[in-house]
Short mmCIF file of C-alpha atoms (C1' of nucleotides) in Angstrom, two decimals:
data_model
loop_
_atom_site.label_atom_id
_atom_site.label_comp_id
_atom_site.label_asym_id
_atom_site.label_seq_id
_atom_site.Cartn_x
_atom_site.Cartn_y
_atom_site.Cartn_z
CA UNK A 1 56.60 -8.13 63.93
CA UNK A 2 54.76 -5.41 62.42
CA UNK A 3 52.33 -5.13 64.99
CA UNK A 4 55.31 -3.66 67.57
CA UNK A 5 56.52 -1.09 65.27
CA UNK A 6 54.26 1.48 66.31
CA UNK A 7 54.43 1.19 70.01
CA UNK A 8 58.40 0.26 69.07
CA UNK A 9 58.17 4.56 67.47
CA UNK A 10 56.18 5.57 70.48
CA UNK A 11 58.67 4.55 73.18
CA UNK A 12 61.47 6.57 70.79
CA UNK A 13 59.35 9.09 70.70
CA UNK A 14 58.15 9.41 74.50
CA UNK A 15 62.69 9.34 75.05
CA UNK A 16 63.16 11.80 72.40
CA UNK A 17 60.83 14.19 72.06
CA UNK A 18 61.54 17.65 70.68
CA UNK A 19 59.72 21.04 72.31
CA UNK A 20 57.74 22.86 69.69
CA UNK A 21 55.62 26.00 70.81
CA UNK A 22 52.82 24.08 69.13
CA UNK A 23 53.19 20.90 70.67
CA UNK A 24 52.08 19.24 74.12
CA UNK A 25 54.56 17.08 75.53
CA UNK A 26 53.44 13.03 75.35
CA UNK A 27 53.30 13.48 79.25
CA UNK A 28 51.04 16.24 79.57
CA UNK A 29 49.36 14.52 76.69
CA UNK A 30 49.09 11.69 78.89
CA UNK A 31 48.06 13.53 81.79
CA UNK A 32 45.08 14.70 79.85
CA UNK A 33 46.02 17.47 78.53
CA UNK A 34 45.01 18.32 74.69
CA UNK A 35 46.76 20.86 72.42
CA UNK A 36 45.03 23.77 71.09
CA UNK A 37 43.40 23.00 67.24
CA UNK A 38 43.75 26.46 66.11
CA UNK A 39 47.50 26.18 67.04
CA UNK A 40 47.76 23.15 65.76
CA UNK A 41 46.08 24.56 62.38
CA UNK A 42 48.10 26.82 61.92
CA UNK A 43 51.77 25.42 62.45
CA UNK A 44 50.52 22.68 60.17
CA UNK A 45 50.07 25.06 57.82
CA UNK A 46 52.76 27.03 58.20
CA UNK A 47 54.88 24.07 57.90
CA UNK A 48 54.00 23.06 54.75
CA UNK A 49 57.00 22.79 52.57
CA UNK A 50 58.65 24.83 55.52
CA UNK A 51 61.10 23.78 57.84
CA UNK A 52 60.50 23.49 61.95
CA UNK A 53 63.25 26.42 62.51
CA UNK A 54 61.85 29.29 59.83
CA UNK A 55 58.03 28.58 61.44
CA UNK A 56 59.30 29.06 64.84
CA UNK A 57 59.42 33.04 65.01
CA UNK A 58 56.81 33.46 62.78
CA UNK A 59 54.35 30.99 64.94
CA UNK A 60 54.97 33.18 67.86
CA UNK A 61 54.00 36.21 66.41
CA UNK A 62 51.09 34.95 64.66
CA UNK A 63 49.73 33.67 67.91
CA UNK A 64 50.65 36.88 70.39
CA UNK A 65 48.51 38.89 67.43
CA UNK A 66 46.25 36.54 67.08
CA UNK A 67 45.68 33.91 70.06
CA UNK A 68 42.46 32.89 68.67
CA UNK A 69 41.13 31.68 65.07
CA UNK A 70 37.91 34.10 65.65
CA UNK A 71 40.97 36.89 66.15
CA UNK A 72 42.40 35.85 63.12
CA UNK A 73 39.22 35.61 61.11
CA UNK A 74 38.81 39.24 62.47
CA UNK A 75 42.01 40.63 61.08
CA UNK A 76 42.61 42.73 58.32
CA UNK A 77 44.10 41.06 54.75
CA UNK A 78 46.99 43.01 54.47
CA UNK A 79 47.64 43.02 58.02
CA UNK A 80 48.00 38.89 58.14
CA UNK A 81 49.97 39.44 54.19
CA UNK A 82 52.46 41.28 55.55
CA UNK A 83 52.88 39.10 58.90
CA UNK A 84 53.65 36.28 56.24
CA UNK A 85 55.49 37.95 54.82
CA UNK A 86 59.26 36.04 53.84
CA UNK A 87 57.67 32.83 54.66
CA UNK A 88 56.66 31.97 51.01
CA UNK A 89 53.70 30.35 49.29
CA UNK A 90 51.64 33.30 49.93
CA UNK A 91 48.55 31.22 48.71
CA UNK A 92 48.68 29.72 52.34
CA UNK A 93 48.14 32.74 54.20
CA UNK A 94 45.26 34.11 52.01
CA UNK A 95 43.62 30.42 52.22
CA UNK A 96 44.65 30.91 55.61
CA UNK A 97 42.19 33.66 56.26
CA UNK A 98 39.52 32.06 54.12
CA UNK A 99 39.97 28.85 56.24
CA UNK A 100 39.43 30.99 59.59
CA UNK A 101 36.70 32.99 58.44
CA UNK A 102 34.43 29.70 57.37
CA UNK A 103 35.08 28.45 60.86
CA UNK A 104 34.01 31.43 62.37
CA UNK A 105 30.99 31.18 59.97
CA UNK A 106 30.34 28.18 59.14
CA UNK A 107 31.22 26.00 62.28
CA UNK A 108 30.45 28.92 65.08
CA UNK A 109 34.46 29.33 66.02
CA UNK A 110 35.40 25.38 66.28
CA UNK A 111 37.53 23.64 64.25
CA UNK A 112 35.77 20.35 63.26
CA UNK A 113 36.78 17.84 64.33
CA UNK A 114 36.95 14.96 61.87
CA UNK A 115 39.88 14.52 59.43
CA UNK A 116 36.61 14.49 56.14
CA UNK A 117 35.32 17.98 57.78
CA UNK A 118 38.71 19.26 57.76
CA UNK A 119 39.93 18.48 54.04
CA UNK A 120 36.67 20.45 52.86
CA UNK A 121 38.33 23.84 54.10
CA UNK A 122 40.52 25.87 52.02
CA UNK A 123 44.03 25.62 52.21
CA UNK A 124 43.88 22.24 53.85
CA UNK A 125 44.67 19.06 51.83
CA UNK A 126 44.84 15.30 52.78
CA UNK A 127 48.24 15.55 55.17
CA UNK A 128 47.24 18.83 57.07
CA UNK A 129 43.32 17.35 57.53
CA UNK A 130 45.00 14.09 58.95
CA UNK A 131 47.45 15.78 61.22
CA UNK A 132 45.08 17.99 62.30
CA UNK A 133 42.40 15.42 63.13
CA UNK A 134 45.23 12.78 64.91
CA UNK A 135 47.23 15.77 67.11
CA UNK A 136 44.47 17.64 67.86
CA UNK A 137 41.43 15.57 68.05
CA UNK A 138 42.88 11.87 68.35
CA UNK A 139 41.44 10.21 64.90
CA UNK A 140 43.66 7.39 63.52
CA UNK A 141 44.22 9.24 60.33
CA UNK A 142 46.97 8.28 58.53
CA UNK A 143 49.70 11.74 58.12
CA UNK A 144 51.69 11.15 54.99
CA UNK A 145 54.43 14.08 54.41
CA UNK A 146 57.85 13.92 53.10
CA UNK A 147 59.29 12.42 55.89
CA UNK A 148 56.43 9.72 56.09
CA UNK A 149 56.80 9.00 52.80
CA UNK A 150 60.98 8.31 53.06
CA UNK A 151 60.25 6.48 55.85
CA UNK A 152 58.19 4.11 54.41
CA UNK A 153 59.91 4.07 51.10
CA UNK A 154 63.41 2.42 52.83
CA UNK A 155 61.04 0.62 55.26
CA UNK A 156 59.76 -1.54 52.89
CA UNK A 157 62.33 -1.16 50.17
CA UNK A 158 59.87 0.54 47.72
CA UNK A 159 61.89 1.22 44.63
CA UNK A 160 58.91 2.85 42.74
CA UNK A 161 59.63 6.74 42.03
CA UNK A 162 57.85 9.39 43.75
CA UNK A 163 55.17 10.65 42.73
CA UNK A 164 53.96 7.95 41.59
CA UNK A 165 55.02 5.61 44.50
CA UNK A 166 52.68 7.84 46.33
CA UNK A 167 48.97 5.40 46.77
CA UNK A 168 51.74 2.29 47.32
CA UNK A 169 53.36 4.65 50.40
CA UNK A 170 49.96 5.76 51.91
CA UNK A 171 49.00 2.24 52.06
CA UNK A 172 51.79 1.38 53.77
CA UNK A 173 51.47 4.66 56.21
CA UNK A 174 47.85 3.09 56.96
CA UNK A 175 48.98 -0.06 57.61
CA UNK A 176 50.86 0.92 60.50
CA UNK A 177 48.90 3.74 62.12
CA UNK A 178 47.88 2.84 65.41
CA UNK A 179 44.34 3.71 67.49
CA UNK A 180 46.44 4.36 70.22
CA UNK A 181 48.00 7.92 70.65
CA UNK A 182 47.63 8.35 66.67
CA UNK A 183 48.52 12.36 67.13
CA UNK A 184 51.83 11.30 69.07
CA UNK A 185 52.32 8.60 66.36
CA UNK A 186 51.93 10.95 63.21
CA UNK A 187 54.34 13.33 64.95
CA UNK A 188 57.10 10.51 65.54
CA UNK A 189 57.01 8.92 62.46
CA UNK A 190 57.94 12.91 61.31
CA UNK A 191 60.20 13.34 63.99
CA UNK A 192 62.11 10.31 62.82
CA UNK A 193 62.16 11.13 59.12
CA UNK A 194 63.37 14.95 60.40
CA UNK A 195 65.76 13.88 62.33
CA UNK A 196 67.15 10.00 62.50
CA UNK A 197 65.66 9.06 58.73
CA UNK A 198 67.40 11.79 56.98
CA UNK A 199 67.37 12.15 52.84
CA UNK A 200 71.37 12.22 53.15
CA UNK A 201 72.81 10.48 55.50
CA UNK A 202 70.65 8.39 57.67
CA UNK A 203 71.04 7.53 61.14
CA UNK A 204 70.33 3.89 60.72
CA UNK A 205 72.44 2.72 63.94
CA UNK A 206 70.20 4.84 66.52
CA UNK A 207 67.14 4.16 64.52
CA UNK A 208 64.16 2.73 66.43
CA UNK A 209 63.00 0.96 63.48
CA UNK A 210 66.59 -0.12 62.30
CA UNK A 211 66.01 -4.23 62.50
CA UNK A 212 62.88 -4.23 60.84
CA UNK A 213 64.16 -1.60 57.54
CA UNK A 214 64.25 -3.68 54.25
CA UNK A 215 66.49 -0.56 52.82
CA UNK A 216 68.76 -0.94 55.83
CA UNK A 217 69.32 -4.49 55.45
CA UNK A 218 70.10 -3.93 51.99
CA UNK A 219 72.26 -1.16 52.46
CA UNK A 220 70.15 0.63 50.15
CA UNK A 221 68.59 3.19 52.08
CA UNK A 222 69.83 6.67 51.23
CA UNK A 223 69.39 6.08 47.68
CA UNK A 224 65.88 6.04 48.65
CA UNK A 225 63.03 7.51 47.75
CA UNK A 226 63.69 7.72 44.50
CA UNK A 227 62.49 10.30 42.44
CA UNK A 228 61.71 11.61 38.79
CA UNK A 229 63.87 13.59 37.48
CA UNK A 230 62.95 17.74 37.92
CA UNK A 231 62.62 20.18 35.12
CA UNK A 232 65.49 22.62 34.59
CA UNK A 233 64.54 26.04 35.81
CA UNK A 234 64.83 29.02 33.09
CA UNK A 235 66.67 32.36 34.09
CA UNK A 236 63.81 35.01 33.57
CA UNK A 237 64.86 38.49 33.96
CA UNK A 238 62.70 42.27 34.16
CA UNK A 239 62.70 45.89 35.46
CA UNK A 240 61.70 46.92 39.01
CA UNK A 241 61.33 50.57 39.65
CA UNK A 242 61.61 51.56 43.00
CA UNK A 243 60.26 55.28 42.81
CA UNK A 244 60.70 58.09 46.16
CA UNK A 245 58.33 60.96 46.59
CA UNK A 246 60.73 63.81 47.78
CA UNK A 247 58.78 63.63 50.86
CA UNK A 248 60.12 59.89 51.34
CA UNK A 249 56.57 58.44 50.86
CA UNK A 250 57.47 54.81 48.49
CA UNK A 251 55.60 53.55 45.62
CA UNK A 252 54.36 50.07 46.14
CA UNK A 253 51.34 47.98 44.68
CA UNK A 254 49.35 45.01 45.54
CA UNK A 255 50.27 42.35 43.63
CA UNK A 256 47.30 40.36 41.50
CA UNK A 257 45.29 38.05 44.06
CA UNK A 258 46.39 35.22 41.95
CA UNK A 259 49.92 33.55 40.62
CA UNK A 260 53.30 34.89 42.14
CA UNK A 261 53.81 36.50 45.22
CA UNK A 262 49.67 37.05 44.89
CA UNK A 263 48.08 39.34 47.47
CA UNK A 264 51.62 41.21 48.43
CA UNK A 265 52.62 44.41 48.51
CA UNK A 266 55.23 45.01 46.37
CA UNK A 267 57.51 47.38 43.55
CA UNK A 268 56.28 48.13 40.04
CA UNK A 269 57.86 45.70 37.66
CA UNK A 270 57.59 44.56 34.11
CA UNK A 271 56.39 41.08 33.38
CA UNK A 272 59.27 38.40 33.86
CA UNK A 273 58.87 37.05 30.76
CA UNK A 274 60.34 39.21 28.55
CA UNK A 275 58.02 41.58 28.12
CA UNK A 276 58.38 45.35 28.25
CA UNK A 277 55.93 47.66 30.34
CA UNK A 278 56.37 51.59 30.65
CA UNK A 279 57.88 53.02 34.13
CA UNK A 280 54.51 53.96 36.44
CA UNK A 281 55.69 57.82 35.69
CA UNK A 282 58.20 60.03 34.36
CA UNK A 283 61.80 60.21 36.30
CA UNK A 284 65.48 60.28 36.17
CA UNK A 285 66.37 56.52 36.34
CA UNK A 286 69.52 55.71 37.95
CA UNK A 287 70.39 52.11 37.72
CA UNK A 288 71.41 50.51 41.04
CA UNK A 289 72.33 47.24 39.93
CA UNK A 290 70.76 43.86 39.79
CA UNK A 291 68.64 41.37 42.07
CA UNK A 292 68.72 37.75 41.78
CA UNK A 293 66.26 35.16 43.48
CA UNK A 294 65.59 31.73 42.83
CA UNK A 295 61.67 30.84 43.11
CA UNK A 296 59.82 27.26 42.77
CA UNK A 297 60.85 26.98 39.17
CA UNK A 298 62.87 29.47 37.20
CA UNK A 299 65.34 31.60 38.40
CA UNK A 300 64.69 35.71 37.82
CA UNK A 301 67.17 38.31 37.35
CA UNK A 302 66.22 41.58 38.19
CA UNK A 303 67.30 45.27 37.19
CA UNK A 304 66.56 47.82 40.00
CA UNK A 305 66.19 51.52 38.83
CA UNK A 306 65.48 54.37 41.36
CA UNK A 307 64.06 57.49 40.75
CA UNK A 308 62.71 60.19 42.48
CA UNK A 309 59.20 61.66 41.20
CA UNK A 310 55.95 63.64 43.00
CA UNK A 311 53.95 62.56 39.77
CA UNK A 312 50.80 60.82 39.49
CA UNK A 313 52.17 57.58 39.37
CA UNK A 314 49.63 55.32 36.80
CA UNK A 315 50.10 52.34 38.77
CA UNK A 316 50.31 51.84 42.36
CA UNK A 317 50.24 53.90 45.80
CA UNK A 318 52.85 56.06 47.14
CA UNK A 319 52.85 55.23 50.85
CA UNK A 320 54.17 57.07 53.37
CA UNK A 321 58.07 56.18 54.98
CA UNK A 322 56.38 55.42 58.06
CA UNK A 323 53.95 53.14 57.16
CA UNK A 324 56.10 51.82 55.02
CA UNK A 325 58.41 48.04 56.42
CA UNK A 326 60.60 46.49 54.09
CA UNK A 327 59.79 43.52 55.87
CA UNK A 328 56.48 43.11 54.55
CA UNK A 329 57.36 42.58 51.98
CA UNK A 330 58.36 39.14 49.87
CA UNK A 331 62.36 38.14 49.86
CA UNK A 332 62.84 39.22 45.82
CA UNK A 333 61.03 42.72 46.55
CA UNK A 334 63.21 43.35 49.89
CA UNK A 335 66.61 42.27 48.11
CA UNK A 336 65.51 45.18 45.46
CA UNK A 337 64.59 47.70 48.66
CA UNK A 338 68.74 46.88 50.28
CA UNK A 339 70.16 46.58 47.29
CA UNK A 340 68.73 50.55 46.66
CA UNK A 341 69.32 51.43 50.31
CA UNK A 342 73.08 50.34 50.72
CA UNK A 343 75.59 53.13 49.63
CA UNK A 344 77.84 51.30 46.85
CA UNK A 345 80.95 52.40 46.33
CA UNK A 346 81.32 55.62 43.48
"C1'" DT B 1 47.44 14.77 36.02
"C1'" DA B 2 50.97 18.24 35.55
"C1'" DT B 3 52.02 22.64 36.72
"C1'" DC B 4 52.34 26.47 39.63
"C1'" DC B 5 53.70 28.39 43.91
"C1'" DG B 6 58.93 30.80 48.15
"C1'" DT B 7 62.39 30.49 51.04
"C1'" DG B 8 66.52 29.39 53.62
"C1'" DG B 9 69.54 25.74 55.07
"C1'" DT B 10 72.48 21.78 53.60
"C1'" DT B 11 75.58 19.17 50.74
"C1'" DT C 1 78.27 26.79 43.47
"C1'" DA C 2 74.42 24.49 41.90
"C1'" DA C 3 71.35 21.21 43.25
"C1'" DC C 4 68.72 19.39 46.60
"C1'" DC C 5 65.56 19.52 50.26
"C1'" DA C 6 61.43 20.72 53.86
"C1'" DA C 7 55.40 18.75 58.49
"C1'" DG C 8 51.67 20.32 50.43
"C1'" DG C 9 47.58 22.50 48.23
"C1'" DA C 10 45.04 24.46 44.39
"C1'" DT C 11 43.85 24.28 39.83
#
DNA sequence: TATCCGTGGTT
DNA sequence: TAACCAAGGAT
């Protein structure tokens, strides 16, 4: 009966629901009360690609600095760059600020409040414009993430690969969304995938949805999605110089507004490609060893050098020690920072 | 349409 | 340990 499944999630849901700082409980929901869209905004997009337990922390500070998106639209680039800071894709936190500076502008502080009004703002796509709309403003849109799209994939036994299974798996998604409680639906049918519909090792015996699942009758289900295969990633290697003023005042640099780590602050470094650039000034280079991180798609191997220079550096800013947090900076440029900081054995 | 874009936890 | 994986979007 595919016309139960949906109330069938809802019922799981209303027994099993998990406390998010974002969220409003389905009874308070029920009661009347409606969650915040600017919170709701912005754990959405903070949990793009991101999992529930890294936005957590960085949720909570966003919001005690900024409760409001006409705070946020208020604040200072580098100020939100650096609260981001760790979290990755840094292209969400400057479309972040674009996206709360045109509601400030252009929709006089309020989120709009239809899924199509939503998708035309930067930095949100088709899932965070459907969430949005459902949790916060109670529009049937159909949410297809990750988890929605597992779900349905062992649901109905869809053998296609990802991405191109994608259209079949939306129309699925739509198929089932409900015009009842469609924000408290699009958050169970994640909930599930997150935590009974794993990619691994699924829960099928305490699954809600277990008599009706094509994969699970077919014991098929976690070989499901399937997927094309990925590209190898390359090993890409460069210089980073981290450079001291005798004073203790760092040399760092905002990074180009586009591509990697865009908008950060960060160390001088050659390209990652191979190719050679001269050290920012003149110094005594002491080698401290190398960093390695592993990014989207290619892994990089980098070669920290200190030195210690009052020059006139030709790129970047020396800043001073105080203003100066490692942890505003991105994971590959902080690794360089400890692996320069801790005292290595002579 | 394919590629680019981070990070930390899990297996 | 290497691969895989997560509440995707922009270009």
């Amino acid at each position: 009966m595919q016309t139960d499944l949906a109330p069938q999630l809802l019922d799981w849901y209303d027994r099993n629901h998990r406390s998010m700082p974002w969220r409003v409980p389905p009874g308070a929901r029920a009661a009347g009360e409606r969650p915040d869209p600017y919170r709701v905004w912005l754990s959405e997009v903070m949990l793009q690609q991101t999992t529930v337990a890294a936005v957590r922390e960085y949720f909570q500070r966003f919001t005690a600095r900024w409760p409001t998106v006409a705070d946020l639209a208020a604040a200072e680039d580098a100020a939100v760059m650096a609260e981001w800071a760790g979290l990755g894709y840094y292209a969400r936190a400057r479309n972040l600020l674009k996206c709360a500076r045109a509601v400030a502008v252009d929709h006089g502080g309020q989120f709009p409040a239809s899924g199509a009004a939503l998708l035309a703002l930067p930095g949100i796509g088709p899932y965070t414009a459907a969430a949005v709309a459902s949790i916060a403003f109670d529009e049937p849109a159909v949410v297809v993430d990750g988890n929605v799209e597992r779900v349905m994939s062992r649901l109905h036994l869809v053998e296609t690969p990802l991405p191109r299974a994608k259209p079949e798996l939306t129309a699925l998604a739509a198929a089932l969304t409900p015009q009842q409680r469609p924000g408290d639906y699009a958050q169970a049918v994640m909930d599930l995938g997150a935590t009974i519909c794993t990619p691994r090792s699924p829960a099928c015996g305490i699954c809600p949805w277990m008599d009706p699942c094509a994969a699970r009758a077919a014991g098929v289900q976690a070989s499901l999605p399937r997927k094309e295969a990925k590209a190898a990633k390359p090993v890409r290697t460069g210089l980073v110089w981290l450079v001291t003023r005798p004073d203790g005042a760092v040399l760092l640099e905002e990074r180009p507004a586009k591509g990697l780590l865009g908008g950060m602050a960060g160390f001088p470094t050659t390209g990652w490609d191979g190719s050679t650039l001269p050290a920012p000034l003149q110094a005594d280079w002491q080698e401290v060893g190398e960093v390695r991180h592993t990014f989207t798609h290619f892994h990089l191997v980098l070669t920290v050098l200190r030195g210690i220079s009052a020059g006139n550096p030709t790129r970047g800013t020396f800043t001073p020690r105080a203003a100066f947090s490692p942890a505003a900076l991105p994971t590959v440029m902080r690794k360089a920072w400890d692996l320069a900081a801790t005292p290595r054995p002579a």
